[in-house]
PDB file of N, CA and C in Angstrom:
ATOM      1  N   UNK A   1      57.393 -87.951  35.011  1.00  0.00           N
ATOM      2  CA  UNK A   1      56.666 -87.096  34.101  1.00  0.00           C
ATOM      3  C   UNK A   1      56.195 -85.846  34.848  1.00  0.00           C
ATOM      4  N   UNK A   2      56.436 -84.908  34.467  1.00  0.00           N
ATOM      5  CA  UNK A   2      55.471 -83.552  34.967  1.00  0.00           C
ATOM      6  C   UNK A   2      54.547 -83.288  34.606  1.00  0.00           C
ATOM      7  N   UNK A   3      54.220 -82.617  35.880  1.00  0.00           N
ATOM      8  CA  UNK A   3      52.474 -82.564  35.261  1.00  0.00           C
ATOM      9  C   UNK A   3      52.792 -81.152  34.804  1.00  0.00           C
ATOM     10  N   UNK A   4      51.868 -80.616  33.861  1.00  0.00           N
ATOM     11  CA  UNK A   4      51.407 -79.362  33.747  1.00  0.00           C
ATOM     12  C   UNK A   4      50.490 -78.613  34.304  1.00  0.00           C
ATOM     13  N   UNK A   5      50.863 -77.398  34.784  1.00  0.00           N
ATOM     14  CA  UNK A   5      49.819 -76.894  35.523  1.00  0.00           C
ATOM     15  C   UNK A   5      48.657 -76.198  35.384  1.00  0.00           C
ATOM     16  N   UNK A   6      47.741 -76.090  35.700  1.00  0.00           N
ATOM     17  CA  UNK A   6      46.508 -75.717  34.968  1.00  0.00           C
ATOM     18  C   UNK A   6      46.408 -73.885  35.586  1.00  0.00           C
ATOM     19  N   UNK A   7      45.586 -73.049  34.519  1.00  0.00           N
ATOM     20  CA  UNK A   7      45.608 -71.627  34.503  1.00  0.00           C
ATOM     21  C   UNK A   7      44.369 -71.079  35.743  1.00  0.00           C
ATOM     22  N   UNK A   8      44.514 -70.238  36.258  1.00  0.00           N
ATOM     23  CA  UNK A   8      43.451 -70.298  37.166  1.00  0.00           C
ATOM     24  C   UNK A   8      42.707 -68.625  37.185  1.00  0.00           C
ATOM     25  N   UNK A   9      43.701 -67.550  36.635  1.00  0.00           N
ATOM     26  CA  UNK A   9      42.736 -66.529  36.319  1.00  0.00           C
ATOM     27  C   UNK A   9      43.907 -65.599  35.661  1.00  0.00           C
ATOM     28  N   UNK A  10      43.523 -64.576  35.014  1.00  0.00           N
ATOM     29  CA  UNK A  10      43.828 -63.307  34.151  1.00  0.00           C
ATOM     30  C   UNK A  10      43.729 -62.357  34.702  1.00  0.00           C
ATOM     31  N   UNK A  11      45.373 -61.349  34.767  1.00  0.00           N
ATOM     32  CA  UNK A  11      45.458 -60.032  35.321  1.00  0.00           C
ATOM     33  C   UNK A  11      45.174 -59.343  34.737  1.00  0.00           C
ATOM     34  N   UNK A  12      44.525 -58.053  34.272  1.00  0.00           N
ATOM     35  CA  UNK A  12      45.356 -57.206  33.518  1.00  0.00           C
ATOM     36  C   UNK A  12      45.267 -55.658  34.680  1.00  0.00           C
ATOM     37  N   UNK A  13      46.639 -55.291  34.508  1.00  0.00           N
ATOM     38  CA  UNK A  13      47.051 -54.134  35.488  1.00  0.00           C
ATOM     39  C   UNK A  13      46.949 -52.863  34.274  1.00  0.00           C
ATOM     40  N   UNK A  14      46.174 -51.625  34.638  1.00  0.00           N
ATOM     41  CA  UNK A  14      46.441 -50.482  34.085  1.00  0.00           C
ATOM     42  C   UNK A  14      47.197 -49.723  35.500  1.00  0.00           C
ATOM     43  N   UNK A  15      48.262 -48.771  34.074  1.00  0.00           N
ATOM     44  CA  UNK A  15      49.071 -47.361  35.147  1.00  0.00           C
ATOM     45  C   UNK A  15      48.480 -46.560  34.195  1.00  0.00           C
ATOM     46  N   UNK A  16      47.604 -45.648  34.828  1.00  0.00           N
ATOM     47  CA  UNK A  16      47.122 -44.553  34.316  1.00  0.00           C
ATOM     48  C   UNK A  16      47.247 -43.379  34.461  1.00  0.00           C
ATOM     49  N   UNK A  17      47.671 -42.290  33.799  1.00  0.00           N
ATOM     50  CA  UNK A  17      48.096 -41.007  33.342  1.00  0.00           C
ATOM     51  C   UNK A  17      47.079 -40.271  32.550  1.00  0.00           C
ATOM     52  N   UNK A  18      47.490 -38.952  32.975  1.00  0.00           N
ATOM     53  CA  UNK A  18      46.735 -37.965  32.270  1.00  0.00           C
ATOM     54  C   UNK A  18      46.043 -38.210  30.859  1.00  0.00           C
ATOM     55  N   UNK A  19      47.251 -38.360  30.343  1.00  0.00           N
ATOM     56  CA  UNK A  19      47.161 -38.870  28.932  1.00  0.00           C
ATOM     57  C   UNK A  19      47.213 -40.442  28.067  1.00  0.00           C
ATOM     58  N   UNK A  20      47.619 -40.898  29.089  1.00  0.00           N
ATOM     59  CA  UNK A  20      47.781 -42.013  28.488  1.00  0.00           C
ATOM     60  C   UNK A  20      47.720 -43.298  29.636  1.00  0.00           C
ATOM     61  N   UNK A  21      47.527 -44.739  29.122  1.00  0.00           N
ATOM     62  CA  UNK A  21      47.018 -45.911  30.261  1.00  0.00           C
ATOM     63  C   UNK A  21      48.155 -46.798  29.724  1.00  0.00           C
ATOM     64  N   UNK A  22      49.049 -47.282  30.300  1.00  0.00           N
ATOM     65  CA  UNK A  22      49.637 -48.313  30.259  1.00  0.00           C
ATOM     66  C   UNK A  22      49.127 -49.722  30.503  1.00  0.00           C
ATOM     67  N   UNK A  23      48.660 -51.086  30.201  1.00  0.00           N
ATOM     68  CA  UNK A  23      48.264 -51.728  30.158  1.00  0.00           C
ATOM     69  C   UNK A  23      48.847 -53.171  29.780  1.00  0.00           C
ATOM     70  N   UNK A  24      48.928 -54.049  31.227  1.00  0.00           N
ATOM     71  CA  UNK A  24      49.633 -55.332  31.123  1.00  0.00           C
ATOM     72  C   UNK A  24      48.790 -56.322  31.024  1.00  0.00           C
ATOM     73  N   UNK A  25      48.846 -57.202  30.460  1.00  0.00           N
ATOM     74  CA  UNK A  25      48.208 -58.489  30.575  1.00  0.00           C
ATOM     75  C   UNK A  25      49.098 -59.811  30.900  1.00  0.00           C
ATOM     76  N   UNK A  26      48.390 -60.346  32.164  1.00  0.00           N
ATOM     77  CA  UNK A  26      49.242 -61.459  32.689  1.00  0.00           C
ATOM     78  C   UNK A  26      48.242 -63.133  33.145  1.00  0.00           C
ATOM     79  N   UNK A  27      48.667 -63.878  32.787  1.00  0.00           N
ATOM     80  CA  UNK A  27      47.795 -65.706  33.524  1.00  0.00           C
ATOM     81  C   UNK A  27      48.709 -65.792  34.607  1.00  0.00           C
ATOM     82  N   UNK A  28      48.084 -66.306  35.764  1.00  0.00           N
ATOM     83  CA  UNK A  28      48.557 -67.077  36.515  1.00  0.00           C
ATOM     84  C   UNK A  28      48.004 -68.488  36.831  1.00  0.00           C
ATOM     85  N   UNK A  29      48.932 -69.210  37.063  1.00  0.00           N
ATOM     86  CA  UNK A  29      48.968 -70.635  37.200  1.00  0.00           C
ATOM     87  C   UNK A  29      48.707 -71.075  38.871  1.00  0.00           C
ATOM     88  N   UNK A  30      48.625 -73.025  38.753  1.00  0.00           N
ATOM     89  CA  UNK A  30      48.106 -73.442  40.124  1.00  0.00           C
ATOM     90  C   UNK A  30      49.220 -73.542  40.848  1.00  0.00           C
ATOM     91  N   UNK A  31      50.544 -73.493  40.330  1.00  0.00           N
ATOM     92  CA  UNK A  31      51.730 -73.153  40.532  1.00  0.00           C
ATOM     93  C   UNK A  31      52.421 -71.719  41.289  1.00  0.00           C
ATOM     94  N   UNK A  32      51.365 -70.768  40.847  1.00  0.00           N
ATOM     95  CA  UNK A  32      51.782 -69.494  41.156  1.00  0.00           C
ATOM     96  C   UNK A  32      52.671 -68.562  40.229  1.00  0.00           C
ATOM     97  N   UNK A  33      52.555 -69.624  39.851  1.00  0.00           N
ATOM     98  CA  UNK A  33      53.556 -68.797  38.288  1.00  0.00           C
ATOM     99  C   UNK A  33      52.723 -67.700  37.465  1.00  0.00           C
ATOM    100  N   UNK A  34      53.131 -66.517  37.568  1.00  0.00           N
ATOM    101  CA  UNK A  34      52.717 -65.869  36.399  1.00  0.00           C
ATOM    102  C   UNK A  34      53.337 -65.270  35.219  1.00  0.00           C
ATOM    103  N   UNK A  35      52.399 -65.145  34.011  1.00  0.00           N
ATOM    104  CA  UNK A  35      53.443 -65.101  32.970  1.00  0.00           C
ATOM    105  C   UNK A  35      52.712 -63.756  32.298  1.00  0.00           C
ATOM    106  N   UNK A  36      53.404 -63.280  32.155  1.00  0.00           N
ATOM    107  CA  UNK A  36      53.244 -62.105  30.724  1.00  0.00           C
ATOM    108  C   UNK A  36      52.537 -62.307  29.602  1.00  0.00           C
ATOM    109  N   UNK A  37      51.301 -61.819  28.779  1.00  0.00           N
ATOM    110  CA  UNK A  37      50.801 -62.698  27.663  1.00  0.00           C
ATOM    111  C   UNK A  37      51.096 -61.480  27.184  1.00  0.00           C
ATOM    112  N   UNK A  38      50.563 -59.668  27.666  1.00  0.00           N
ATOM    113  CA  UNK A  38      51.314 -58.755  26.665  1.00  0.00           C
ATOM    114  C   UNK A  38      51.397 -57.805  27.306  1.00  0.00           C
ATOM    115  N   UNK A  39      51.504 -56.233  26.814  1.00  0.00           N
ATOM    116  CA  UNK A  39      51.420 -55.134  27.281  1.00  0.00           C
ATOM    117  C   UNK A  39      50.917 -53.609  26.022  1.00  0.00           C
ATOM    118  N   UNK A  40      50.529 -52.863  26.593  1.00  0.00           N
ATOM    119  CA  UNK A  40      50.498 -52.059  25.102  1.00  0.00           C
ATOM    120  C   UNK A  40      50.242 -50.548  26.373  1.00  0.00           C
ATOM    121  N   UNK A  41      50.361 -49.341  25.362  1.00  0.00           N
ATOM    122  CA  UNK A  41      49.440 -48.163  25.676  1.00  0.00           C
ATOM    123  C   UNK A  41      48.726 -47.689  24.792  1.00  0.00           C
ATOM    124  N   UNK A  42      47.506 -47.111  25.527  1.00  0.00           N
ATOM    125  CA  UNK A  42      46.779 -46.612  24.783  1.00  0.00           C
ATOM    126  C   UNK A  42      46.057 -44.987  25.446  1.00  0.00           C
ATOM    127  N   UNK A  43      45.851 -44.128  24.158  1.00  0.00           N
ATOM    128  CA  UNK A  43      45.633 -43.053  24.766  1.00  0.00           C
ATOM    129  C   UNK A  43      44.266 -42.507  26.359  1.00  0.00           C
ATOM    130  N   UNK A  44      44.240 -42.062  26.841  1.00  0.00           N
ATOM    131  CA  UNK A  44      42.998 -42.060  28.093  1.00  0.00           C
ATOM    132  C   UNK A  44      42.290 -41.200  27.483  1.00  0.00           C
ATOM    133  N   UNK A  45      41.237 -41.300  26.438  1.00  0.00           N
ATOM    134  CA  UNK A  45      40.052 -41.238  26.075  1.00  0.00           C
ATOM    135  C   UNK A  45      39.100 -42.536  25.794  1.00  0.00           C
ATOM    136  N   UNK A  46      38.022 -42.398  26.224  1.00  0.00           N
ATOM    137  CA  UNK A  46      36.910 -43.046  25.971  1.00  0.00           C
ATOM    138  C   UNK A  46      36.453 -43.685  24.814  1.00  0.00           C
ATOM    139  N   UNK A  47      36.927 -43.234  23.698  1.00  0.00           N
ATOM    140  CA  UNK A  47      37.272 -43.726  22.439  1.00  0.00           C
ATOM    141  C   UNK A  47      37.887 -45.402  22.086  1.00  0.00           C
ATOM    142  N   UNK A  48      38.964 -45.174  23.122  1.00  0.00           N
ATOM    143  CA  UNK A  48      39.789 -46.000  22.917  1.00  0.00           C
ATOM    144  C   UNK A  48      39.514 -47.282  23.597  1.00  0.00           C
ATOM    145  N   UNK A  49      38.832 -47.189  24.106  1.00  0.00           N
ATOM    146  CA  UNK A  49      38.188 -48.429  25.397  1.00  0.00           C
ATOM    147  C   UNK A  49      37.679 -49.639  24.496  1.00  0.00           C
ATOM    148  N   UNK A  50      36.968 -49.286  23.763  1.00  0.00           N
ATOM    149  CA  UNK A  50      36.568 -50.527  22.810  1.00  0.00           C
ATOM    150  C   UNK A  50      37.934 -51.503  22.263  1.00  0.00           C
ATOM    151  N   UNK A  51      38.856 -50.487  21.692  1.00  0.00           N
ATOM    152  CA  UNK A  51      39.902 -51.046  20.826  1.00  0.00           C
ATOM    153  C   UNK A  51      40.955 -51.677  22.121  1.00  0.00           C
ATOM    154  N   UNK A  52      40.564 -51.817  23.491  1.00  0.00           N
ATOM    155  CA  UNK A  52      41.447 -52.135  24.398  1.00  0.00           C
ATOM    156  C   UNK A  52      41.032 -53.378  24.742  1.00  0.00           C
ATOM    157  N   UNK A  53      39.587 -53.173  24.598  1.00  0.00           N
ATOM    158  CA  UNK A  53      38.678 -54.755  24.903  1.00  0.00           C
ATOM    159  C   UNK A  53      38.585 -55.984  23.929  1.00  0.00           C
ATOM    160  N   UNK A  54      39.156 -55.181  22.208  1.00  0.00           N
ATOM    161  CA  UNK A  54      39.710 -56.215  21.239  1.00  0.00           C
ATOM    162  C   UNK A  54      40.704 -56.707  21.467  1.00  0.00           C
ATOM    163  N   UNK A  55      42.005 -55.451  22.449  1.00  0.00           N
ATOM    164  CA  UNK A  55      43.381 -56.987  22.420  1.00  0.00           C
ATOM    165  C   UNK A  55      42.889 -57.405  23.703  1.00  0.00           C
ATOM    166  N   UNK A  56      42.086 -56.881  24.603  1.00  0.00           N
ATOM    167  CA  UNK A  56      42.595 -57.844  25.575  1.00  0.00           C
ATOM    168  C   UNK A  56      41.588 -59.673  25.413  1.00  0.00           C
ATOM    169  N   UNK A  57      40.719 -59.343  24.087  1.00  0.00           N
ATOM    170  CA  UNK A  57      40.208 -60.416  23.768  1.00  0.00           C
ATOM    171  C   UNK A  57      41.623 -61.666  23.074  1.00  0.00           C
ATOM    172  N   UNK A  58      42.201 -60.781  22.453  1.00  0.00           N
ATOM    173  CA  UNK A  58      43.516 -61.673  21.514  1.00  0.00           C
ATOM    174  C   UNK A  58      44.275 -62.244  23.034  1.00  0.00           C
ATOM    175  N   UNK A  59      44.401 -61.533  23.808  1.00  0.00           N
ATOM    176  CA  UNK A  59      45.572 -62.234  24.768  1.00  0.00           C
ATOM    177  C   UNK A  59      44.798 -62.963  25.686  1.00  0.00           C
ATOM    178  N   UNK A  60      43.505 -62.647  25.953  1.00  0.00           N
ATOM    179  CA  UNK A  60      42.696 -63.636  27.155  1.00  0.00           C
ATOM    180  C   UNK A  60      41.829 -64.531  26.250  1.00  0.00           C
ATOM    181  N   UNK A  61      42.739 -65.565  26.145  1.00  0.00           N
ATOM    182  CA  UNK A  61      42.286 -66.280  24.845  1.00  0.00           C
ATOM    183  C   UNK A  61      41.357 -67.563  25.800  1.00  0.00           C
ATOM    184  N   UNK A  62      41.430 -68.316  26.645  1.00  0.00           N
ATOM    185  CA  UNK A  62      40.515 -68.793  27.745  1.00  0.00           C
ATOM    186  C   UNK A  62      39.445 -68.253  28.119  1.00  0.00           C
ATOM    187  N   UNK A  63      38.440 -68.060  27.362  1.00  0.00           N
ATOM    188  CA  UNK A  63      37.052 -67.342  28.079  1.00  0.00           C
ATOM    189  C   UNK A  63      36.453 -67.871  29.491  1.00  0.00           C
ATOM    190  N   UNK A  64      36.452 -68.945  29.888  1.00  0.00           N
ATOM    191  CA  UNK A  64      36.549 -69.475  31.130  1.00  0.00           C
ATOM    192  C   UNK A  64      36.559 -69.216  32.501  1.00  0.00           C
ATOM    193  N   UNK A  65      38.287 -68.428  32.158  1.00  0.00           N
ATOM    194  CA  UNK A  65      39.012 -67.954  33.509  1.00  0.00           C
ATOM    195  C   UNK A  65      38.489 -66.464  33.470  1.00  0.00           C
ATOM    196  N   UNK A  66      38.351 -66.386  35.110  1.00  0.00           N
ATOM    197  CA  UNK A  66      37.992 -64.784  35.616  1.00  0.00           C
ATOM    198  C   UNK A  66      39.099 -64.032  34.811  1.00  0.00           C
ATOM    199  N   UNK A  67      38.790 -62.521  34.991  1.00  0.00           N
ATOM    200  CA  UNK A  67      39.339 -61.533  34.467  1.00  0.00           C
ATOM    201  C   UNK A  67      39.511 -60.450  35.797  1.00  0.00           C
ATOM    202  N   UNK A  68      40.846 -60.326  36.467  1.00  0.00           N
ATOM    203  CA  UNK A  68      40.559 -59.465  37.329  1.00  0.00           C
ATOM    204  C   UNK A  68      41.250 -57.842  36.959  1.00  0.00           C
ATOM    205  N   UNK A  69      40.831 -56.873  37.332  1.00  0.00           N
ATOM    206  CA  UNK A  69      41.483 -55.568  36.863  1.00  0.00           C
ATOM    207  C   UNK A  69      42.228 -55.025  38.088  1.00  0.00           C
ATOM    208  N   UNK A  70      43.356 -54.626  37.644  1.00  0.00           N
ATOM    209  CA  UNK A  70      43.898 -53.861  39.215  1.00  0.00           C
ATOM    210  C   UNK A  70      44.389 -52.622  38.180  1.00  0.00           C
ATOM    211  N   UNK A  71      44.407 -51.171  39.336  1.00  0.00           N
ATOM    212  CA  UNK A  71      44.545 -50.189  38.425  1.00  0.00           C
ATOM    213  C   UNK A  71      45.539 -49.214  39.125  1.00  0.00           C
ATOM    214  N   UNK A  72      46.557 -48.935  38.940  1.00  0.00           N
ATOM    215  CA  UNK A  72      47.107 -47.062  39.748  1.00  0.00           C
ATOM    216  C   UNK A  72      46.297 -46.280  39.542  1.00  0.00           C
ATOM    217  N   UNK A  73      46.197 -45.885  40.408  1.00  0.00           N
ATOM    218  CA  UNK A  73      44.906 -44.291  39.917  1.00  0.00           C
ATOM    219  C   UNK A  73      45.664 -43.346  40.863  1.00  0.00           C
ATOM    220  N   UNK A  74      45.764 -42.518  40.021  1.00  0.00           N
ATOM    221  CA  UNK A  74      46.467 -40.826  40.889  1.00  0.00           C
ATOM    222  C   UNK A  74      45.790 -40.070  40.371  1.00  0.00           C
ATOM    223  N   UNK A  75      45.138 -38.984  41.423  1.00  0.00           N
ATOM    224  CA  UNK A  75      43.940 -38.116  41.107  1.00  0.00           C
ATOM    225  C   UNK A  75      42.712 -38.906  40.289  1.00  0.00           C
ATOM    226  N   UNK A  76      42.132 -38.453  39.452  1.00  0.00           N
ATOM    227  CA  UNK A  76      40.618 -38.385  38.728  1.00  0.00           C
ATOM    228  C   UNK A  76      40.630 -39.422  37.653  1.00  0.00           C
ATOM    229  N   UNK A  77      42.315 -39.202  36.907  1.00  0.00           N
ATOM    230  CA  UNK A  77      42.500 -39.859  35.464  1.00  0.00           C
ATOM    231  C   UNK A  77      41.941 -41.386  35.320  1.00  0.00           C
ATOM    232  N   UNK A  78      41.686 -42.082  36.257  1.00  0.00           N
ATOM    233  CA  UNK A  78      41.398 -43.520  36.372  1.00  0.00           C
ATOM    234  C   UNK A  78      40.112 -43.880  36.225  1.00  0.00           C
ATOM    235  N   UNK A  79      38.821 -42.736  36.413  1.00  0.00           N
ATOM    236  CA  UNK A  79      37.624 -42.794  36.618  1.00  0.00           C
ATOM    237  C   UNK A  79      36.823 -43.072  35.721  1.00  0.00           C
ATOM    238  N   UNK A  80      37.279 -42.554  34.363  1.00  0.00           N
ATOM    239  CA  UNK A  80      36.452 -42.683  32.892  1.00  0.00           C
ATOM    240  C   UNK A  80      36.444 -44.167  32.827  1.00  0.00           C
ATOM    241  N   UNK A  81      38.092 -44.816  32.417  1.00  0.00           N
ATOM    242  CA  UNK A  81      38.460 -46.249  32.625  1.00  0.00           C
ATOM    243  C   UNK A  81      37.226 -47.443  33.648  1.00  0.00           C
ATOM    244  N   UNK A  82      37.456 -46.815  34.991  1.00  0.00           N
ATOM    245  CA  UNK A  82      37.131 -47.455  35.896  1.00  0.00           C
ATOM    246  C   UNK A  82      35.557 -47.897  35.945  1.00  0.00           C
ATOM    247  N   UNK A  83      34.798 -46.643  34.704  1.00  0.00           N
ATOM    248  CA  UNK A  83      33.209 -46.923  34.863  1.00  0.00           C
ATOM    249  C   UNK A  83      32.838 -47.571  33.890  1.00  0.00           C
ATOM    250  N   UNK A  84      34.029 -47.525  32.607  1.00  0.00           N
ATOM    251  CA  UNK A  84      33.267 -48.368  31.342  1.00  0.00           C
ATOM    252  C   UNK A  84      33.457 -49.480  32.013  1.00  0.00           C
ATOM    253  N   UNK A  85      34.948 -50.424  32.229  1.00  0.00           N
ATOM    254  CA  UNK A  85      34.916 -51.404  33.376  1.00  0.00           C
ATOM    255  C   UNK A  85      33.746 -52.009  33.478  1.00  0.00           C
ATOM    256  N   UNK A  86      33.301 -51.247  34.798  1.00  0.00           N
ATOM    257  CA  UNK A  86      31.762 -51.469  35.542  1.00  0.00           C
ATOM    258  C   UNK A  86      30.462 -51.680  34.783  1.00  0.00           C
ATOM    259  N   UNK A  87      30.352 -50.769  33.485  1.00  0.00           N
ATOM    260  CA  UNK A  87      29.294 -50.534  32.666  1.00  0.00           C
ATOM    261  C   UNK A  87      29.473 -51.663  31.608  1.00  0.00           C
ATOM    262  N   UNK A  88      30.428 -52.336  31.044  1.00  0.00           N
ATOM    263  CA  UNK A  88      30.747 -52.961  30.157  1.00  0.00           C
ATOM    264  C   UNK A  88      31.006 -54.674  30.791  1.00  0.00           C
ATOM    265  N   UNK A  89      31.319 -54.953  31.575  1.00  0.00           N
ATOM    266  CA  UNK A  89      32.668 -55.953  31.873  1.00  0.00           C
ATOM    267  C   UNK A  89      31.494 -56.926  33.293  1.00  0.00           C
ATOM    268  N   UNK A  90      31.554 -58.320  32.747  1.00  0.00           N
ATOM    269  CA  UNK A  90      30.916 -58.697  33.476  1.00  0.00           C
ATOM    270  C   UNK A  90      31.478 -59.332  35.055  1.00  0.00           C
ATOM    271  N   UNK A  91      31.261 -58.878  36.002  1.00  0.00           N
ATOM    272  CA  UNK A  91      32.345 -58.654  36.631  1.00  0.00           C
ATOM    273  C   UNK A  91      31.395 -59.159  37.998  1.00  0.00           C
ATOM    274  N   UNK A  92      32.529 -60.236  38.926  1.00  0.00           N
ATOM    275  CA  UNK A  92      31.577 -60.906  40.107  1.00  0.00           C
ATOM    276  C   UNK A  92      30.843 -60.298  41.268  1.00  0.00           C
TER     277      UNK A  92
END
């Protein structure tokens, strides 16, 4: 019988641009396995930050597991992102 492996924390990677944030969401396992749960873009205004924290509620469906953020940042564009983050996001 196999066992199944249990989930141990939540990626989500932004590539961020002038205009716009690319945004992955991924679980990894005790296995090391990680899997894809989604991806989307959304425009880089401040606006939009709320409506980013609704899907990433739909795909980080385990409230449980940590949430870690990793980000590209080239030049400044990453900074707006990077403080709601901080200001919003309960974070260790």
């Amino acid at each position: 019988m196999k066992a199944t492996a249990t989930f141990l924390r939540y990626g989500v990677g932004f590539d961020i641009g002038k205009d716009t944030i690319h945004v992955c969401v991924s679980v990894m396992d005790t296995t090391g396995k990680v899997t894809v749960k989604g991806t989307t873009k959304l425009v880089n205004k401040a606006a939009a930050f709320s409506g980013l924290m609704t899907w990433l509620g739909k795909h980080c469906k385990q409230t449980d597991l940590p949430v870690r953020y990793v980000m590209e940042a080239t030049g400044v564009y990453h900074e707006t992102l990077a403080w709601y983050l901080f200001t919003k996001c309960k974070l260790p």
